[in-house]
GROMACS .gro file of C-alpha atoms in nm:
model
  350
    1UNK     CA    1  29.878  -2.354   3.926
    2UNK     CA    2  30.092  -2.671   3.849
    3UNK     CA    3  30.462  -2.670   3.858
    4UNK     CA    4  30.425  -2.853   3.524
    5UNK     CA    5  30.610  -2.694   3.231
    6UNK     CA    6  30.425  -2.488   3.047
    7UNK     CA    7  30.452  -2.269   2.739
    8UNK     CA    8  30.237  -2.144   2.419
    9UNK     CA    9  30.282  -2.336   2.052
   10UNK     CA   10  30.423  -2.177   1.824
   11UNK     CA   11  30.478  -2.409   1.557
   12UNK     CA   12  30.273  -2.475   1.241
   13UNK     CA   13  30.053  -2.700   1.403
   14UNK     CA   14  29.853  -2.394   1.606
   15UNK     CA   15  29.628  -2.316   1.349
   16UNK     CA   16  29.356  -2.146   1.369
   17UNK     CA   17  29.088  -2.133   1.032
   18UNK     CA   18  29.148  -1.822   1.001
   19UNK     CA   19  29.455  -1.852   0.932
   20UNK     CA   20  29.377  -2.026   0.618
   21UNK     CA   21  29.227  -1.796   0.403
   22UNK     CA   22  28.932  -2.008   0.252
   23UNK     CA   23  28.928  -2.410   0.157
   24UNK     CA   24  29.244  -2.392  -0.106
   25UNK     CA   25  29.449  -2.289   0.109
   26UNK     CA   26  29.420  -2.590   0.316
   27UNK     CA   27  29.404  -2.870   0.025
   28UNK     CA   28  29.567  -3.000  -0.220
   29UNK     CA   29  29.446  -3.121  -0.534
   30UNK     CA   30  29.681  -3.378  -0.700
   31UNK     CA   31  29.729  -3.386  -1.121
   32UNK     CA   32  29.703  -3.696  -1.408
   33UNK     CA   33  30.039  -3.719  -1.388
   34UNK     CA   34  30.078  -3.753  -1.019
   35UNK     CA   35  29.784  -3.993  -1.015
   36UNK     CA   36  30.047  -4.195  -1.267
   37UNK     CA   37  30.342  -4.191  -1.030
   38UNK     CA   38  30.126  -4.356  -0.780
   39UNK     CA   39  29.928  -4.580  -1.000
   40UNK     CA   40  30.286  -4.727  -1.162
   41UNK     CA   41  30.435  -4.790  -0.750
   42UNK     CA   42  30.074  -4.968  -0.690
   43UNK     CA   43  30.158  -5.185  -1.013
   44UNK     CA   44  30.377  -5.390  -0.777
   45UNK     CA   45  30.079  -5.541  -0.561
   46UNK     CA   46  29.936  -5.838  -0.607
   47UNK     CA   47  29.622  -5.903  -0.771
   48UNK     CA   48  29.480  -6.047  -0.410
   49UNK     CA   49  29.496  -5.719  -0.139
   50UNK     CA   50  29.577  -6.001   0.136
   51UNK     CA   51  29.900  -6.052   0.004
   52UNK     CA   52  29.942  -5.682   0.028
   53UNK     CA   53  30.075  -5.678   0.354
   54UNK     CA   54  30.395  -5.998   0.196
   55UNK     CA   55  30.504  -5.767  -0.037
   56UNK     CA   56  30.794  -5.553   0.102
   57UNK     CA   57  30.752  -5.195   0.166
   58UNK     CA   58  31.059  -5.046  -0.020
   59UNK     CA   59  30.926  -5.284  -0.346
   60UNK     CA   60  30.560  -5.003  -0.317
   61UNK     CA   61  30.816  -4.679  -0.213
   62UNK     CA   62  30.991  -4.529  -0.485
   63UNK     CA   63  31.207  -4.162  -0.510
   64UNK     CA   64  30.910  -4.060  -0.763
   65UNK     CA   65  30.617  -4.077  -0.524
   66UNK     CA   66  30.831  -3.886  -0.291
   67UNK     CA   67  30.845  -3.646  -0.521
   68UNK     CA   68  30.512  -3.650  -0.530
   69UNK     CA   69  30.371  -3.597  -0.145
   70UNK     CA   70  30.666  -3.478  -0.007
   71UNK     CA   71  30.528  -3.145   0.055
   72UNK     CA   72  30.235  -3.363   0.242
   73UNK     CA   73  30.411  -3.586   0.454
   74UNK     CA   74  30.669  -3.272   0.636
   75UNK     CA   75  30.201  -3.100   0.642
   76UNK     CA   76  30.145  -3.419   0.833
   77UNK     CA   77  30.486  -3.503   1.076
   78UNK     CA   78  30.621  -3.172   1.062
   79UNK     CA   79  30.423  -2.852   0.985
   80UNK     CA   80  30.039  -2.818   1.073
   81UNK     CA   81  29.947  -3.179   1.120
   82UNK     CA   82  29.720  -3.312   0.823
   83UNK     CA   83  29.680  -3.274   0.470
   84UNK     CA   84  29.390  -3.320   0.260
   85UNK     CA   85  29.403  -3.464  -0.048
   86UNK     CA   86  29.235  -3.419  -0.405
   87UNK     CA   87  29.144  -3.589  -0.725
   88UNK     CA   88  29.234  -3.939  -0.677
   89UNK     CA   89  29.000  -4.160  -0.924
   90UNK     CA   90  28.690  -4.259  -0.736
   91UNK     CA   91  28.506  -4.458  -0.969
   92UNK     CA   92  28.734  -4.798  -0.960
   93UNK     CA   93  28.719  -4.877  -0.600
   94UNK     CA   94  28.990  -5.104  -0.622
   95UNK     CA   95  29.198  -4.816  -0.788
   96UNK     CA   96  29.184  -4.640  -0.498
   97UNK     CA   97  29.292  -4.849  -0.220
   98UNK     CA   98  29.563  -4.955  -0.396
   99UNK     CA   99  29.664  -4.581  -0.486
  100UNK     CA  100  29.605  -4.509  -0.077
  101UNK     CA  101  29.780  -4.823   0.029
  102UNK     CA  102  30.109  -4.636  -0.203
  103UNK     CA  103  30.028  -4.295  -0.032
  104UNK     CA  104  30.013  -4.502   0.297
  105UNK     CA  105  30.309  -4.680   0.256
  106UNK     CA  106  30.510  -4.408   0.123
  107UNK     CA  107  30.429  -4.253   0.462
  108UNK     CA  108  30.514  -4.486   0.733
  109UNK     CA  109  30.503  -4.752   0.849
  110UNK     CA  110  30.063  -4.937   0.907
  111UNK     CA  111  29.942  -5.005   1.261
  112UNK     CA  112  29.678  -5.287   1.317
  113UNK     CA  113  29.386  -5.075   1.412
  114UNK     CA  114  29.155  -5.384   1.537
  115UNK     CA  115  29.108  -5.723   1.728
  116UNK     CA  116  29.116  -5.873   1.323
  117UNK     CA  117  29.454  -5.711   1.246
  118UNK     CA  118  29.364  -5.484   1.000
  119UNK     CA  119  29.604  -5.231   0.901
  120UNK     CA  120  29.377  -5.139   0.585
  121UNK     CA  121  28.992  -5.133   0.663
  122UNK     CA  122  28.671  -4.994   0.484
  123UNK     CA  123  28.453  -4.792   0.684
  124UNK     CA  124  28.061  -4.824   0.624
  125UNK     CA  125  27.715  -4.854   0.877
  126UNK     CA  126  27.756  -5.188   0.920
  127UNK     CA  127  27.405  -5.130   1.155
  128UNK     CA  128  27.177  -4.931   0.913
  129UNK     CA  129  27.146  -4.658   1.155
  130UNK     CA  130  27.031  -4.902   1.437
  131UNK     CA  131  27.212  -4.744   1.766
  132UNK     CA  132  27.500  -4.910   1.921
  133UNK     CA  133  27.587  -5.050   2.183
  134UNK     CA  134  27.859  -4.960   2.462
  135UNK     CA  135  28.169  -5.176   2.241
  136UNK     CA  136  28.075  -5.053   1.912
  137UNK     CA  137  28.386  -4.907   1.687
  138UNK     CA  138  28.196  -4.568   1.553
  139UNK     CA  139  28.342  -4.607   1.243
  140UNK     CA  140  28.125  -4.858   1.188
  141UNK     CA  141  27.771  -4.664   1.247
  142UNK     CA  142  27.626  -4.430   1.078
  143UNK     CA  143  27.613  -4.172   1.388
  144UNK     CA  144  27.803  -3.836   1.498
  145UNK     CA  145  28.146  -3.865   1.636
  146UNK     CA  146  28.225  -3.625   1.791
  147UNK     CA  147  28.616  -3.435   1.804
  148UNK     CA  148  28.857  -3.711   1.934
  149UNK     CA  149  29.229  -3.851   1.799
  150UNK     CA  150  29.271  -4.252   1.742
  151UNK     CA  151  29.569  -4.539   1.784
  152UNK     CA  152  29.907  -4.504   1.606
  153UNK     CA  153  30.052  -4.172   1.481
  154UNK     CA  154  29.813  -4.064   1.254
  155UNK     CA  155  29.503  -4.202   1.093
  156UNK     CA  156  29.389  -4.159   0.696
  157UNK     CA  157  29.061  -4.211   0.516
  158UNK     CA  158  29.020  -4.224   0.190
  159UNK     CA  159  28.685  -4.165   0.035
  160UNK     CA  160  28.485  -4.382  -0.234
  161UNK     CA  161  28.133  -4.245  -0.206
  162UNK     CA  162  27.971  -3.995   0.025
  163UNK     CA  163  27.697  -3.967   0.165
  164UNK     CA  164  27.383  -3.792   0.021
  165UNK     CA  165  27.302  -3.667   0.324
  166UNK     CA  166  27.483  -3.517   0.663
  167UNK     CA  167  27.919  -3.674   0.774
  168UNK     CA  168  28.050  -3.335   0.710
  169UNK     CA  169  28.405  -3.358   0.851
  170UNK     CA  170  28.582  -3.123   1.065
  171UNK     CA  171  28.979  -3.098   1.161
  172UNK     CA  172  29.104  -2.888   1.478
  173UNK     CA  173  29.461  -2.805   1.606
  174UNK     CA  174  29.499  -2.980   1.942
  175UNK     CA  175  29.777  -2.709   1.998
  176UNK     CA  176  29.571  -2.412   1.963
  177UNK     CA  177  29.299  -2.522   2.177
  178UNK     CA  178  29.612  -2.584   2.400
  179UNK     CA  179  29.715  -2.220   2.361
  180UNK     CA  180  29.397  -2.036   2.410
  181UNK     CA  181  29.348  -2.274   2.755
  182UNK     CA  182  29.621  -2.136   2.814
  183UNK     CA  183  29.600  -1.768   2.824
  184UNK     CA  184  29.252  -1.782   2.887
  185UNK     CA  185  29.123  -2.085   3.110
  186UNK     CA  186  29.451  -2.222   3.272
  187UNK     CA  187  29.247  -2.365   3.562
  188UNK     CA  188  29.159  -2.666   3.351
  189UNK     CA  189  29.562  -2.786   3.271
  190UNK     CA  190  29.600  -2.910   3.603
  191UNK     CA  191  29.329  -3.205   3.459
  192UNK     CA  192  29.405  -3.221   3.094
  193UNK     CA  193  29.787  -3.339   3.209
  194UNK     CA  194  29.714  -3.503   3.436
  195UNK     CA  195  29.472  -3.712   3.156
  196UNK     CA  196  29.152  -3.971   3.185
  197UNK     CA  197  29.153  -4.383   3.205
  198UNK     CA  198  29.061  -4.506   2.826
  199UNK     CA  199  28.781  -4.804   2.792
  200UNK     CA  200  28.905  -5.057   2.533
  201UNK     CA  201  28.630  -5.227   2.376
  202UNK     CA  202  28.558  -5.578   2.304
  203UNK     CA  203  28.528  -5.675   1.888
  204UNK     CA  204  28.591  -5.969   1.743
  205UNK     CA  205  28.920  -6.158   1.616
  206UNK     CA  206  28.993  -6.328   1.349
  207UNK     CA  207  28.948  -6.639   1.469
  208UNK     CA  208  28.629  -6.592   1.579
  209UNK     CA  209  28.644  -6.541   1.948
  210UNK     CA  210  28.616  -6.199   2.134
  211UNK     CA  211  28.896  -5.988   2.281
  212UNK     CA  212  28.849  -5.859   2.646
  213UNK     CA  213  28.756  -5.508   2.687
  214UNK     CA  214  28.752  -5.329   3.024
  215UNK     CA  215  28.838  -5.065   3.203
  216UNK     CA  216  29.172  -4.882   3.270
  217UNK     CA  217  29.336  -4.667   3.530
  218UNK     CA  218  29.655  -4.555   3.332
  219UNK     CA  219  29.572  -4.213   3.224
  220UNK     CA  220  29.650  -4.036   2.918
  221UNK     CA  221  29.723  -3.698   2.906
  222UNK     CA  222  29.545  -3.509   2.697
  223UNK     CA  223  29.819  -3.258   2.672
  224UNK     CA  224  30.219  -3.282   2.736
  225UNK     CA  225  30.527  -3.131   2.712
  226UNK     CA  226  30.819  -3.428   2.677
  227UNK     CA  227  31.123  -3.195   2.867
  228UNK     CA  228  31.384  -3.448   2.841
  229UNK     CA  229  31.325  -3.439   2.420
  230UNK     CA  230  31.717  -3.301   2.344
  231UNK     CA  231  31.732  -2.928   2.305
  232UNK     CA  232  31.399  -2.841   2.296
  233UNK     CA  233  31.062  -2.912   2.445
  234UNK     CA  234  30.847  -3.175   2.237
  235UNK     CA  235  30.446  -3.098   2.301
  236UNK     CA  236  30.223  -3.363   2.191
  237UNK     CA  237  29.827  -3.388   2.236
  238UNK     CA  238  29.535  -3.675   2.259
  239UNK     CA  239  29.172  -3.684   2.377
  240UNK     CA  240  28.915  -3.926   2.324
  241UNK     CA  241  28.606  -3.769   2.557
  242UNK     CA  242  28.388  -4.092   2.449
  243UNK     CA  243  28.631  -4.344   2.551
  244UNK     CA  244  28.712  -4.213   2.884
  245UNK     CA  245  28.333  -4.159   2.935
  246UNK     CA  246  28.310  -4.525   2.901
  247UNK     CA  247  28.585  -4.549   3.098
  248UNK     CA  248  28.460  -4.310   3.375
  249UNK     CA  249  28.103  -4.544   3.348
  250UNK     CA  250  28.202  -4.868   3.336
  251UNK     CA  251  28.452  -4.848   3.601
  252UNK     CA  252  28.159  -4.643   3.862
  253UNK     CA  253  28.390  -4.376   3.863
  254UNK     CA  254  28.218  -4.117   3.736
  255UNK     CA  255  28.436  -3.808   3.647
  256UNK     CA  256  28.517  -3.496   3.927
  257UNK     CA  257  28.338  -3.180   3.858
  258UNK     CA  258  28.652  -3.083   3.741
  259UNK     CA  259  28.698  -3.326   3.487
  260UNK     CA  260  28.397  -3.290   3.387
  261UNK     CA  261  28.420  -2.880   3.360
  262UNK     CA  262  28.800  -2.951   3.135
  263UNK     CA  263  28.612  -3.150   2.880
  264UNK     CA  264  28.362  -2.913   2.843
  265UNK     CA  265  28.576  -2.625   2.815
  266UNK     CA  266  28.793  -2.783   2.517
  267UNK     CA  267  28.470  -2.900   2.345
  268UNK     CA  268  28.350  -2.567   2.362
  269UNK     CA  269  28.680  -2.455   2.226
  270UNK     CA  270  28.644  -2.695   1.971
  271UNK     CA  271  28.342  -2.598   1.818
  272UNK     CA  272  28.394  -2.262   1.740
  273UNK     CA  273  28.403  -2.169   1.407
  274UNK     CA  274  28.703  -1.959   1.415
  275UNK     CA  275  28.865  -2.266   1.531
  276UNK     CA  276  28.743  -2.561   1.321
  277UNK     CA  277  28.794  -2.610   0.965
  278UNK     CA  278  28.506  -2.765   0.787
  279UNK     CA  279  28.403  -2.982   0.471
  280UNK     CA  280  28.294  -3.278   0.328
  281UNK     CA  281  28.505  -3.577   0.158
  282UNK     CA  282  28.444  -3.615  -0.191
  283UNK     CA  283  28.461  -3.931  -0.380
  284UNK     CA  284  28.894  -3.951  -0.392
  285UNK     CA  285  28.955  -3.707  -0.108
  286UNK     CA  286  29.239  -3.838   0.119
  287UNK     CA  287  29.263  -3.692   0.483
  288UNK     CA  288  29.514  -3.759   0.661
  289UNK     CA  289  29.564  -3.638   1.021
  290UNK     CA  290  29.807  -3.660   1.297
  291UNK     CA  291  29.626  -3.770   1.611
  292UNK     CA  292  29.878  -3.643   1.836
  293UNK     CA  293  29.817  -3.296   1.688
  294UNK     CA  294  29.455  -3.258   1.576
  295UNK     CA  295  29.143  -3.400   1.642
  296UNK     CA  296  28.909  -3.532   1.371
  297UNK     CA  297  28.517  -3.558   1.374
  298UNK     CA  298  28.284  -3.682   1.183
  299UNK     CA  299  27.864  -3.534   1.181
  300UNK     CA  300  27.626  -3.819   1.149
  301UNK     CA  301  27.488  -3.924   0.782
  302UNK     CA  302  27.180  -4.035   0.629
  303UNK     CA  303  27.264  -4.316   0.355
  304UNK     CA  304  27.138  -4.392   0.034
  305UNK     CA  305  26.860  -4.701   0.056
  306UNK     CA  306  27.099  -4.845  -0.241
  307UNK     CA  307  27.374  -5.075  -0.043
  308UNK     CA  308  27.554  -5.039  -0.368
  309UNK     CA  309  27.558  -4.672  -0.323
  310UNK     CA  310  27.579  -4.648   0.037
  311UNK     CA  311  27.873  -4.462   0.183
  312UNK     CA  312  28.220  -4.614   0.161
  313UNK     CA  313  28.566  -4.481   0.311
  314UNK     CA  314  28.864  -4.711   0.299
  315UNK     CA  315  29.120  -4.613   0.659
  316UNK     CA  316  29.477  -4.654   0.731
  317UNK     CA  317  29.654  -4.603   1.052
  318UNK     CA  318  29.998  -4.517   0.998
  319UNK     CA  319  30.349  -4.473   1.250
  320UNK     CA  320  30.603  -4.223   1.099
  321UNK     CA  321  30.935  -4.368   1.040
  322UNK     CA  322  31.107  -4.083   1.283
  323UNK     CA  323  30.864  -4.077   1.611
  324UNK     CA  324  30.880  -3.766   1.737
  325UNK     CA  325  31.020  -3.778   2.112
  326UNK     CA  326  30.685  -3.764   2.292
  327UNK     CA  327  30.598  -3.872   2.675
  328UNK     CA  328  30.588  -4.282   2.677
  329UNK     CA  329  30.212  -4.258   2.740
  330UNK     CA  330  30.113  -4.118   2.392
  331UNK     CA  331  30.451  -4.283   2.227
  332UNK     CA  332  30.200  -4.639   2.403
  333UNK     CA  333  29.962  -4.509   2.098
  334UNK     CA  334  30.224  -4.671   1.855
  335UNK     CA  335  30.112  -5.028   1.916
  336UNK     CA  336  29.721  -5.016   1.771
  337UNK     CA  337  29.527  -5.255   1.835
  338UNK     CA  338  29.692  -5.548   1.830
  339UNK     CA  339  29.563  -5.870   1.607
  340UNK     CA  340  29.750  -6.196   1.559
  341UNK     CA  341  29.907  -6.091   1.190
  342UNK     CA  342  29.824  -5.790   0.951
  343UNK     CA  343  29.621  -5.773   0.750
  344UNK     CA  344  29.382  -5.574   0.450
  345UNK     CA  345  29.007  -5.574   0.522
  346UNK     CA  346  28.725  -5.689   0.246
  347UNK     CA  347  28.485  -5.646   0.477
  348UNK     CA  348  28.243  -5.505   0.208
  349UNK     CA  349  28.135  -5.548  -0.184
  350UNK     CA  350  28.354  -5.234  -0.327
   0.00000   0.00000   0.00000
């Protein structure tokens, strides 16, 4: 057994699905008055989305919006590590994108999520069901995305249109998984606290060039306690098995038996119905997930034949303005994926 600091996580983020009395216990519906508050804040945004990044964030951060989403912000940053908001208008994709941008800027600071510098991107199947290659980002396909975390302190997704078949989402608490391992399978914690190297995908930048992907020797712990965080140790967690697998494959250094067993143990716990929440984002739903507390997944899906009806979401990465005092390896995730300058993505005809 390692001499590393360990104790059960007792905060609200150590939830299990049984802790919620049905979907209504973790889903929040916004009313018309709340939508009007968000729309009023969005009214200052220029018509051209590419100019939004030039607008001072303080212009869209208002007391009224803070009152409207204050409880959601607490859930995301200080509570259970996610929120699921239902009821935003979806029949006007551009309005939804504006409202999503307002919510994001009131929650935190947008981070770049690709080499093009996008701080708000569009999620749709760019490959029309074709098989992905190593450097294809998962959200750009219709493939199943297993439980994972992303960059920045959090990730947000706003649904414009859902798929006709599949695409169900799942959320699971990393703290609850840690508690389960600590209680029943502590032999895996040494490996998970040591962490894994992550593969960096090659992708196009805004100038038309290709970024240099590659393997990494630096390991990112799956679970960690920062015991230098003040009066109380600060727990954080992060995992992306796919990037760890690619790093092992591309570096020619396969997982050890202990590493494989530890990753399998996390997957097995995460997939238990008693651990995860499951739902499908409906048009107008906005979901935000704390990447250092909760993993998310998405089923594979079959899209509409009509391109105008295909599944479409908006996506943001955010950093907390009052970030938790996590270990340095987890704090570095806040850098996102650096592009030349922040921009709003507009890759499809919404």
